[in-house]
Amino acid sequence: MKRTKILVVGAGPVGAIAAYRLALAGLEVALVEADAFPREDMRASTLHPPTLSMLNELGLLDTLDAQGLRAPVYNYRNRRTGNVLAFDMAEIADMTPYPYRLQCEQFKVTRLITPLLEKLPNAQMLFQRRLINFTQDDDGVTAHFETPFDIETWRADYMIGADGANSIVRKWLQIPFEGFTYPEKFLTLSTDHPLEKEIPNLATVNYVADPDEWCVILKVPSFWRVLVPVPDDSSDEQILSEDNKTAIFSRLIGAEKAPSVETAHRTIYRVHQRVAERYRQGRVMLAGDAAHLNNPLGGFGMNSGVHDAWNVTGKLIEIYKDGGDADALLDRYERQRRTVMLEFVQAQTIKNKQAMESATGDVTAMEQELSGLLADPEGRRAYLKRQAMLSSMEREATIQ
């Protein structure tokens, strides 16, 4: 039987950050991943100011900043009229040292952390280990992992399940995953075509409202990424087809130029709004997509998962280093992060999607609301603060 203080299951950005912070604090930790290497997942790419502060504290921000794009300005666009509403995060520079979003694909976070983790004497980075099952008692957790050649058994004081939307940890705990799944599928297309030359006033991040086909257009260092909803009754083959790609870009930049657009990635995925009934059961905690899922409008999903990791690791460090009351602290983790998820992330992402889809004539609901905010300095600053996830972190701190 192998032993460690804390097992972290899942080496995406949430699990990697959790394990690295624990290791830097001097705690024994093992990060366990089913895949053979960090997966190149292109879905999440926005890092908000509180997340940047956390990455800076871990000594990771300078490297990621060099690999990403700063996006202080983001646009809301009315696809029908071409009207553009611009919001500049420089306006909240008095609230954060990072008044911008950093566009940096999530796999870069994991690929940065995992080799650093392997160099620490109190940490282990373990690939090709799929969690089979686990049990827990008053003193710890016993987990069994399938490797390419055998079954490994691990014993730990605590376990963090950061193993994604289909979390085996959550399923073994039999924790209900309440919420709903959107009827449409989402398609992401990545292209190096210079969309900034085709679409006037294109910012690094753009939310394009339209009741017929809303979309998100954002820039990462190597590509423009376009996210669009697609009908649920369309086959995956049709959705990923060249004809569909050309049709989407025809609506964006015109039928003459669309056929020449080449894509590096075409990815279909389902989008959910779900929150686990509990984030903690005994000595096992859930974090990230294992605990909650939401639509991508606002870029809150990965960030809220990182904030989960930061919160629960802070509690574990306090337990080990300061003799903190484990039950009280870990119960507070659940109260703080689950409350913020329900009150802020779920509510805001649902509202964002509804606003991009609805319109009266040529005026979208989003345009109507945000035009008023642009004319209201106090309301605009509050909105920027909320979208930057600074308000949710303040709310978390008030929950005891």
CSV table of C-alpha atoms in Angstrom, one decimal:
chain,number,residue,atom,x,y,z
A,1,MET,CA,0.0,0.0,0.0
A,2,LYS,CA,1.3,3.4,-1.0
A,3,ARG,CA,0.8,6.4,1.3
A,4,THR,CA,0.5,10.1,1.1
A,5,LYS,CA,-1.2,12.9,3.1
A,6,ILE,CA,-3.5,14.1,0.3
A,7,LEU,CA,-4.6,12.4,-2.9
A,8,VAL,CA,-5.8,14.6,-5.7
A,9,VAL,CA,-7.7,12.8,-8.5
A,10,GLY,CA,-7.6,14.5,-11.9
A,11,ALA,CA,-4.7,16.5,-13.3
A,12,GLY,CA,-6.6,19.2,-15.1
A,13,PRO,CA,-6.0,22.8,-14.1
A,14,VAL,CA,-8.0,22.5,-10.9
A,15,GLY,CA,-6.3,19.3,-9.7
A,16,ALA,CA,-2.9,20.5,-10.7
A,17,ILE,CA,-3.2,23.8,-8.9
A,18,ALA,CA,-4.6,22.1,-5.8
A,19,ALA,CA,-1.7,19.6,-5.7
A,20,TYR,CA,1.0,22.2,-6.4
A,21,ARG,CA,-0.2,24.6,-3.7
A,22,LEU,CA,-0.4,21.8,-1.2
A,23,ALA,CA,3.1,20.7,-2.1
A,24,LEU,CA,4.6,24.2,-1.9
A,25,ALA,CA,3.1,24.4,1.6
A,26,GLY,CA,5.2,21.3,2.5
A,27,LEU,CA,2.4,18.7,2.6
A,28,GLU,CA,2.8,15.3,1.0
A,29,VAL,CA,0.5,15.0,-2.0
A,30,ALA,CA,0.0,12.7,-5.0
A,31,LEU,CA,-1.7,13.9,-8.1
A,32,VAL,CA,-3.3,11.0,-10.0
A,33,GLU,CA,-4.4,11.1,-13.6
A,34,ALA,CA,-6.1,8.5,-15.8
A,35,ASP,CA,-4.5,9.7,-19.0
A,36,ALA,CA,-0.9,9.1,-20.0
A,37,PHE,CA,-0.1,12.8,-20.3
A,38,PRO,CA,-1.8,16.2,-19.8
A,39,ARG,CA,-4.7,16.4,-22.3
A,40,GLU,CA,-4.8,19.3,-24.8
A,41,ASP,CA,-8.2,20.5,-23.9
A,42,MET,CA,-9.2,23.7,-25.9
A,43,ARG,CA,-12.4,24.5,-24.1
A,44,ALA,CA,-11.5,26.9,-21.3
A,45,SER,CA,-9.1,29.8,-22.1
A,46,THR,CA,-10.0,32.8,-19.9
A,47,LEU,CA,-8.2,33.5,-16.7
A,48,HIS,CA,-10.0,36.2,-14.5
A,49,PRO,CA,-8.2,38.6,-12.1
A,50,PRO,CA,-8.6,36.6,-8.9
A,51,THR,CA,-7.2,33.5,-10.6
A,52,LEU,CA,-4.3,35.6,-11.9
A,53,SER,CA,-3.6,36.6,-8.2
A,54,MET,CA,-3.6,32.9,-7.2
A,55,LEU,CA,-1.3,32.0,-10.0
A,56,ASN,CA,1.1,34.8,-9.1
A,57,GLU,CA,1.2,33.6,-5.5
A,58,LEU,CA,2.3,30.2,-6.9
A,59,GLY,CA,5.0,31.8,-9.0
A,60,LEU,CA,3.3,30.7,-12.2
A,61,LEU,CA,1.9,33.9,-13.6
A,62,ASP,CA,4.9,35.4,-15.4
A,63,THR,CA,5.3,32.2,-17.5
A,64,LEU,CA,1.6,32.0,-18.3
A,65,ASP,CA,1.4,35.7,-19.1
A,66,ALA,CA,4.2,35.2,-21.7
A,67,GLN,CA,2.2,32.4,-23.2
A,68,GLY,CA,-1.2,34.2,-23.3
A,69,LEU,CA,-2.9,37.4,-24.4
A,70,ARG,CA,-4.0,40.2,-22.1
A,71,ALA,CA,-7.6,41.2,-22.9
A,72,PRO,CA,-8.5,44.4,-20.9
A,73,VAL,CA,-11.4,45.2,-23.3
A,74,TYR,CA,-14.3,42.9,-24.2
A,75,ASN,CA,-17.1,43.6,-26.6
A,76,TYR,CA,-20.8,42.8,-26.7
A,77,ARG,CA,-22.0,43.0,-30.3
A,78,ASN,CA,-25.5,43.0,-31.9
A,79,ARG,CA,-25.1,40.7,-34.8
A,80,ARG,CA,-28.2,42.2,-36.6
A,81,THR,CA,-27.3,45.8,-36.4
A,82,GLY,CA,-23.5,45.7,-36.0
A,83,ASN,CA,-23.7,47.8,-32.8
A,84,VAL,CA,-20.7,47.3,-30.5
A,85,LEU,CA,-20.6,48.0,-26.7
A,86,ALA,CA,-17.1,48.0,-25.3
A,87,PHE,CA,-16.2,47.4,-21.6
A,88,ASP,CA,-12.7,48.3,-20.4
A,89,MET,CA,-11.4,46.6,-17.3
A,90,ALA,CA,-8.8,49.4,-16.8
A,91,GLU,CA,-11.7,51.1,-15.1
A,92,ILE,CA,-11.3,48.7,-12.1
A,93,ALA,CA,-7.5,48.9,-11.9
A,94,ASP,CA,-8.0,50.3,-8.3
A,95,MET,CA,-9.7,47.0,-7.4
A,96,THR,CA,-7.1,44.5,-8.7
A,97,PRO,CA,-3.5,44.5,-9.9
A,98,TYR,CA,-4.7,42.5,-12.9
A,99,PRO,CA,-7.4,44.6,-14.7
A,100,TYR,CA,-7.7,42.3,-17.6
A,101,ARG,CA,-8.5,38.8,-18.7
A,102,LEU,CA,-5.6,36.6,-19.7
A,103,GLN,CA,-6.5,34.5,-22.7
A,104,CYS,CA,-4.4,31.3,-22.1
A,105,GLU,CA,-5.6,27.8,-22.9
A,106,GLN,CA,-6.2,25.6,-19.9
A,107,PHE,CA,-3.8,22.9,-20.9
A,108,LYS,CA,-0.9,25.3,-20.6
A,109,VAL,CA,-1.6,25.6,-16.9
A,110,THR,CA,-1.4,21.8,-16.4
A,111,ARG,CA,1.6,21.4,-18.7
A,112,LEU,CA,3.4,24.1,-16.7
A,113,ILE,CA,2.6,22.6,-13.3
A,114,THR,CA,3.1,18.9,-13.8
A,115,PRO,CA,6.9,18.9,-14.4
A,116,LEU,CA,7.3,21.4,-11.5
A,117,LEU,CA,5.4,19.0,-9.2
A,118,GLU,CA,7.6,16.1,-10.2
A,119,LYS,CA,10.6,18.0,-8.9
A,120,LEU,CA,9.3,18.4,-5.4
A,121,PRO,CA,10.4,15.7,-2.9
A,122,ASN,CA,7.0,15.7,-1.1
A,123,ALA,CA,4.9,15.4,-4.3
A,124,GLN,CA,4.2,12.7,-6.8
A,125,MET,CA,2.8,13.1,-10.3
A,126,LEU,CA,1.2,9.8,-11.4
A,127,PHE,CA,-0.2,9.3,-14.9
A,128,GLN,CA,-2.0,6.3,-16.3
A,129,ARG,CA,-3.9,5.5,-13.1
A,130,ARG,CA,-7.6,5.3,-13.3
A,131,LEU,CA,-9.6,5.4,-10.1
A,132,ILE,CA,-11.6,2.2,-9.6
A,133,ASN,CA,-13.1,2.7,-6.2
A,134,PHE,CA,-12.4,3.9,-2.7
A,135,THR,CA,-13.5,3.7,0.9
A,136,GLN,CA,-13.1,5.9,3.8
A,137,ASP,CA,-13.1,5.6,7.6
A,138,ASP,CA,-12.5,7.9,10.5
A,139,ASP,CA,-8.8,8.1,9.8
A,140,GLY,CA,-8.5,8.3,6.1
A,141,VAL,CA,-9.3,7.2,2.6
A,142,THR,CA,-8.2,4.0,0.8
A,143,ALA,CA,-8.3,4.2,-3.0
A,144,HIS,CA,-7.6,1.7,-5.7
A,145,PHE,CA,-6.2,2.6,-9.1
A,146,GLU,CA,-5.9,0.6,-12.3
A,147,THR,CA,-2.5,1.0,-14.0
A,148,PRO,CA,-1.3,-0.5,-17.3
A,149,PHE,CA,0.1,-3.5,-15.4
A,150,ASP,CA,-1.6,-3.9,-12.0
A,151,ILE,CA,-3.9,-2.4,-9.3
A,152,GLU,CA,-2.3,0.2,-7.0
A,153,THR,CA,-3.7,0.8,-3.5
A,154,TRP,CA,-3.2,4.2,-1.9
A,155,ARG,CA,-3.9,5.4,1.6
A,156,ALA,CA,-4.3,9.1,2.4
A,157,ASP,CA,-5.7,11.3,5.1
A,158,TYR,CA,-7.9,13.2,2.5
A,159,MET,CA,-8.8,13.1,-1.1
A,160,ILE,CA,-9.9,15.8,-3.5
A,161,GLY,CA,-12.0,14.7,-6.5
A,162,ALA,CA,-11.1,17.1,-9.4
A,163,ASP,CA,-11.8,14.4,-12.0
A,164,GLY,CA,-14.2,16.4,-14.2
A,165,ALA,CA,-17.8,16.3,-15.3
A,166,ASN,CA,-18.0,12.5,-15.2
A,167,SER,CA,-16.3,12.3,-11.9
A,168,ILE,CA,-15.9,8.8,-10.6
A,169,VAL,CA,-15.3,10.3,-7.1
A,170,ARG,CA,-18.7,12.0,-7.1
A,171,LYS,CA,-20.4,8.9,-8.4
A,172,TRP,CA,-18.9,6.6,-5.8
A,173,LEU,CA,-20.0,9.1,-3.1
A,174,GLN,CA,-23.5,8.9,-4.7
A,175,ILE,CA,-23.9,12.6,-4.6
A,176,PRO,CA,-26.8,13.9,-6.8
A,177,PHE,CA,-25.7,16.3,-9.6
A,178,GLU,CA,-28.7,18.5,-9.9
A,179,GLY,CA,-29.5,20.8,-12.8
A,180,PHE,CA,-30.2,20.5,-16.5
A,181,THR,CA,-28.5,20.0,-19.9
A,182,TYR,CA,-29.1,22.5,-22.7
A,183,PRO,CA,-31.0,21.1,-25.6
A,184,GLU,CA,-28.5,22.3,-28.2
A,185,LYS,CA,-25.0,21.2,-28.7
A,186,PHE,CA,-22.1,23.6,-28.8
A,187,LEU,CA,-19.5,23.7,-31.5
A,188,THR,CA,-16.0,25.3,-31.2
A,189,LEU,CA,-14.0,26.1,-34.3
A,190,SER,CA,-10.4,27.3,-34.1
A,191,THR,CA,-8.8,29.1,-37.0
A,192,ASP,CA,-5.7,31.3,-37.7
A,193,HIS,CA,-7.7,33.2,-40.4
A,194,PRO,CA,-7.3,36.9,-39.6
A,195,LEU,CA,-10.9,37.6,-38.4
A,196,GLU,CA,-9.8,41.0,-37.0
A,197,LYS,CA,-9.4,42.1,-40.7
A,198,GLU,CA,-12.8,40.8,-41.6
A,199,ILE,CA,-15.0,42.0,-38.7
A,200,PRO,CA,-14.8,45.7,-37.7
A,201,ASN,CA,-13.8,46.6,-34.1
A,202,LEU,CA,-13.2,43.1,-33.1
A,203,ALA,CA,-11.7,42.8,-29.6
A,204,THR,CA,-9.8,39.9,-28.1
A,205,VAL,CA,-13.1,38.7,-26.4
A,206,ASN,CA,-16.5,39.2,-28.2
A,207,TYR,CA,-20.0,38.1,-27.2
A,208,VAL,CA,-22.2,38.4,-30.2
A,209,ALA,CA,-26.0,38.5,-29.4
A,210,ASP,CA,-28.5,37.2,-31.9
A,211,PRO,CA,-31.8,35.3,-31.3
A,212,ASP,CA,-31.1,33.1,-34.4
A,213,GLU,CA,-27.4,32.3,-33.9
A,214,TRP,CA,-25.5,33.9,-31.1
A,215,CYS,CA,-21.8,33.3,-30.9
A,216,VAL,CA,-18.6,33.9,-29.0
A,217,ILE,CA,-15.4,35.0,-30.8
A,218,LEU,CA,-12.3,35.1,-28.8
A,219,LYS,CA,-8.5,35.2,-29.4
A,220,VAL,CA,-5.9,32.9,-27.9
A,221,PRO,CA,-2.3,33.2,-28.9
A,222,SER,CA,-2.4,30.9,-31.9
A,223,PHE,CA,-6.0,31.0,-33.0
A,224,TRP,CA,-9.3,32.8,-33.1
A,225,ARG,CA,-11.9,30.5,-31.5
A,226,VAL,CA,-15.6,30.7,-32.5
A,227,LEU,CA,-18.3,29.1,-30.4
A,228,VAL,CA,-21.8,28.6,-31.8
A,229,PRO,CA,-24.9,26.6,-30.8
A,230,VAL,CA,-26.0,23.9,-33.1
A,231,PRO,CA,-29.3,22.0,-33.3
A,232,ASP,CA,-29.5,18.9,-31.2
A,233,ASP,CA,-31.0,16.9,-34.0
A,234,SER,CA,-27.9,17.4,-36.2
A,235,SER,CA,-25.5,14.5,-36.5
A,236,ASP,CA,-22.0,15.0,-35.3
A,237,GLU,CA,-20.8,14.2,-38.8
A,238,GLN,CA,-22.9,17.1,-40.2
A,239,ILE,CA,-21.9,19.5,-37.4
A,240,LEU,CA,-18.2,18.8,-38.1
A,241,SER,CA,-18.5,18.9,-41.9
A,242,GLU,CA,-16.8,21.3,-44.2
A,243,ASP,CA,-20.2,22.5,-45.4
A,244,ASN,CA,-21.3,23.5,-41.9
A,245,LYS,CA,-17.9,25.2,-41.2
A,246,THR,CA,-18.3,27.2,-44.4
A,247,ALA,CA,-21.9,28.1,-43.6
A,248,ILE,CA,-20.9,29.4,-40.1
A,249,PHE,CA,-18.1,31.6,-41.5
A,250,SER,CA,-20.3,32.8,-44.4
A,251,ARG,CA,-22.6,34.3,-41.8
A,252,LEU,CA,-19.7,35.9,-40.0
A,253,ILE,CA,-17.5,37.2,-42.8
A,254,GLY,CA,-19.4,36.6,-46.0
A,255,ALA,CA,-19.9,33.7,-48.5
A,256,GLU,CA,-17.0,34.7,-50.7
A,257,LYS,CA,-14.3,34.4,-48.0
A,258,ALA,CA,-15.7,31.6,-45.9
A,259,PRO,CA,-14.5,28.7,-48.1
A,260,SER,CA,-10.9,29.8,-47.6
A,261,VAL,CA,-11.1,29.6,-43.8
A,262,GLU,CA,-9.1,26.7,-42.5
A,263,THR,CA,-9.7,25.3,-39.0
A,264,ALA,CA,-7.2,23.6,-36.7
A,265,HIS,CA,-9.8,22.2,-34.3
A,266,ARG,CA,-13.5,21.4,-34.5
A,267,THR,CA,-15.0,20.3,-31.2
A,268,ILE,CA,-18.6,19.4,-30.2
A,269,TYR,CA,-19.6,19.3,-26.6
A,270,ARG,CA,-22.7,19.3,-24.4
A,271,VAL,CA,-23.3,22.1,-22.0
A,272,HIS,CA,-24.8,21.7,-18.6
A,273,GLN,CA,-25.9,23.8,-15.6
A,274,ARG,CA,-25.4,21.4,-12.7
A,275,VAL,CA,-24.3,21.7,-9.0
A,276,ALA,CA,-23.5,18.8,-6.7
A,277,GLU,CA,-25.7,18.5,-3.7
A,278,ARG,CA,-22.7,18.3,-1.5
A,279,TYR,CA,-19.0,19.3,-2.0
A,280,ARG,CA,-17.8,17.3,0.9
A,281,GLN,CA,-18.5,13.9,2.3
A,282,GLY,CA,-16.3,12.8,5.2
A,283,ARG,CA,-12.6,13.1,4.1
A,284,VAL,CA,-13.4,13.5,0.4
A,285,MET,CA,-14.0,16.9,-1.3
A,286,LEU,CA,-15.2,17.7,-4.8
A,287,ALA,CA,-13.8,20.6,-6.8
A,288,GLY,CA,-14.1,22.0,-10.3
A,289,ASP,CA,-16.3,20.2,-12.9
A,290,ALA,CA,-16.7,17.3,-10.5
A,291,ALA,CA,-18.7,19.7,-8.3
A,292,HIS,CA,-20.4,22.0,-10.8
A,293,LEU,CA,-20.9,22.7,-14.5
A,294,ASN,CA,-22.1,25.8,-16.3
A,295,ASN,CA,-22.3,27.3,-19.8
A,296,PRO,CA,-19.1,29.1,-21.0
A,297,LEU,CA,-20.6,32.6,-21.4
A,298,GLY,CA,-18.5,34.7,-19.2
A,299,GLY,CA,-15.5,32.3,-18.8
A,300,PHE,CA,-16.5,31.4,-15.2
A,301,GLY,CA,-16.2,27.6,-15.3
A,302,MET,CA,-12.5,26.9,-15.1
A,303,ASN,CA,-12.0,30.0,-12.9
A,304,SER,CA,-14.6,28.9,-10.4
A,305,GLY,CA,-12.9,25.5,-10.3
A,306,VAL,CA,-9.6,27.1,-9.5
A,307,HIS,CA,-11.2,29.1,-6.8
A,308,ASP,CA,-12.6,25.8,-5.3
A,309,ALA,CA,-9.1,24.4,-5.3
A,310,TRP,CA,-7.7,27.5,-3.6
A,311,ASN,CA,-10.3,27.5,-0.9
A,312,VAL,CA,-10.1,23.8,-0.1
A,313,THR,CA,-6.3,23.7,-0.1
A,314,GLY,CA,-6.3,26.8,2.2
A,315,LYS,CA,-8.4,24.8,4.6
A,316,LEU,CA,-6.2,21.7,4.4
A,317,ILE,CA,-3.1,23.8,5.0
A,318,GLU,CA,-4.8,25.4,8.0
A,319,ILE,CA,-5.7,21.9,9.3
A,320,TYR,CA,-2.1,20.6,9.0
A,321,LYS,CA,-0.1,23.7,9.8
A,322,ASP,CA,-2.3,25.4,12.4
A,323,GLY,CA,-4.2,22.5,14.0
A,324,GLY,CA,-7.5,23.8,12.6
A,325,ASP,CA,-10.8,22.1,13.2
A,326,ALA,CA,-11.1,19.8,10.2
A,327,ASP,CA,-14.8,19.3,10.2
A,328,ALA,CA,-15.6,23.0,10.8
A,329,LEU,CA,-13.1,24.1,8.1
A,330,LEU,CA,-14.2,21.6,5.4
A,331,ASP,CA,-17.9,22.2,6.1
A,332,ARG,CA,-17.1,25.9,5.5
A,333,TYR,CA,-15.5,25.1,2.2
A,334,GLU,CA,-18.7,23.5,1.0
A,335,ARG,CA,-20.8,26.4,2.3
A,336,GLN,CA,-18.6,29.1,0.8
A,337,ARG,CA,-18.0,27.6,-2.7
A,338,ARG,CA,-21.4,26.0,-3.2
A,339,THR,CA,-23.2,29.2,-2.2
A,340,VAL,CA,-21.0,31.3,-4.6
A,341,MET,CA,-21.7,28.8,-7.4
A,342,LEU,CA,-25.5,29.0,-6.9
A,343,GLU,CA,-25.8,32.7,-6.2
A,344,PHE,CA,-23.3,34.0,-8.8
A,345,VAL,CA,-21.9,31.6,-11.4
A,346,GLN,CA,-25.0,29.6,-12.1
A,347,ALA,CA,-27.3,32.7,-12.0
A,348,GLN,CA,-25.0,34.8,-14.1
A,349,THR,CA,-24.2,32.3,-16.8
A,350,ILE,CA,-27.9,31.4,-17.3
A,351,LYS,CA,-28.7,35.1,-17.6
A,352,ASN,CA,-25.8,35.7,-20.0
A,353,LYS,CA,-27.1,33.0,-22.4
A,354,GLN,CA,-30.7,34.2,-22.2
A,355,ALA,CA,-29.7,37.8,-22.9
A,356,MET,CA,-27.7,36.8,-26.0
A,357,GLU,CA,-30.7,34.8,-27.4
A,358,SER,CA,-33.5,37.2,-26.8
A,359,ALA,CA,-34.4,40.3,-28.8
A,360,THR,CA,-37.3,42.7,-29.5
A,361,GLY,CA,-36.9,43.7,-33.1
A,362,ASP,CA,-33.2,44.4,-33.7
A,363,VAL,CA,-32.5,45.4,-30.1
A,364,THR,CA,-31.1,42.5,-28.1
A,365,ALA,CA,-31.9,42.2,-24.4
A,366,MET,CA,-28.1,42.3,-23.7
A,367,GLU,CA,-27.7,45.5,-25.7
A,368,GLN,CA,-30.6,47.2,-23.9
A,369,GLU,CA,-29.2,46.4,-20.5
A,370,LEU,CA,-25.6,47.1,-21.2
A,371,SER,CA,-26.3,50.4,-23.0
A,372,GLY,CA,-27.8,51.6,-19.7
A,373,LEU,CA,-24.7,50.4,-17.8
A,374,LEU,CA,-22.3,52.2,-20.1
A,375,ALA,CA,-24.2,55.5,-19.3
A,376,ASP,CA,-24.0,54.8,-15.5
A,377,PRO,CA,-20.4,55.0,-14.1
A,378,GLU,CA,-21.3,53.4,-10.8
A,379,GLY,CA,-23.4,50.6,-12.3
A,380,ARG,CA,-20.7,50.0,-14.9
A,381,ARG,CA,-18.0,49.6,-12.3
A,382,ALA,CA,-20.2,47.2,-10.4
A,383,TYR,CA,-20.8,45.2,-13.5
A,384,LEU,CA,-17.1,45.0,-14.4
A,385,LYS,CA,-16.3,43.9,-10.8
A,386,ARG,CA,-18.9,41.2,-11.0
A,387,GLN,CA,-17.8,39.9,-14.4
A,388,ALA,CA,-14.2,39.9,-13.2
A,389,MET,CA,-15.3,37.5,-10.4
A,390,LEU,CA,-14.1,40.0,-7.8
A,391,SER,CA,-17.6,40.2,-6.3
A,392,SER,CA,-17.9,36.5,-6.0
A,393,MET,CA,-14.6,36.3,-4.0
A,394,GLU,CA,-15.9,39.0,-1.7
A,395,ARG,CA,-19.1,37.1,-1.2
A,396,GLU,CA,-17.2,33.9,-0.4
A,397,ALA,CA,-15.2,35.7,2.3
A,398,THR,CA,-18.5,36.7,4.1
A,399,ILE,CA,-19.7,33.1,4.5
A,400,GLN,CA,-18.7,31.5,7.8
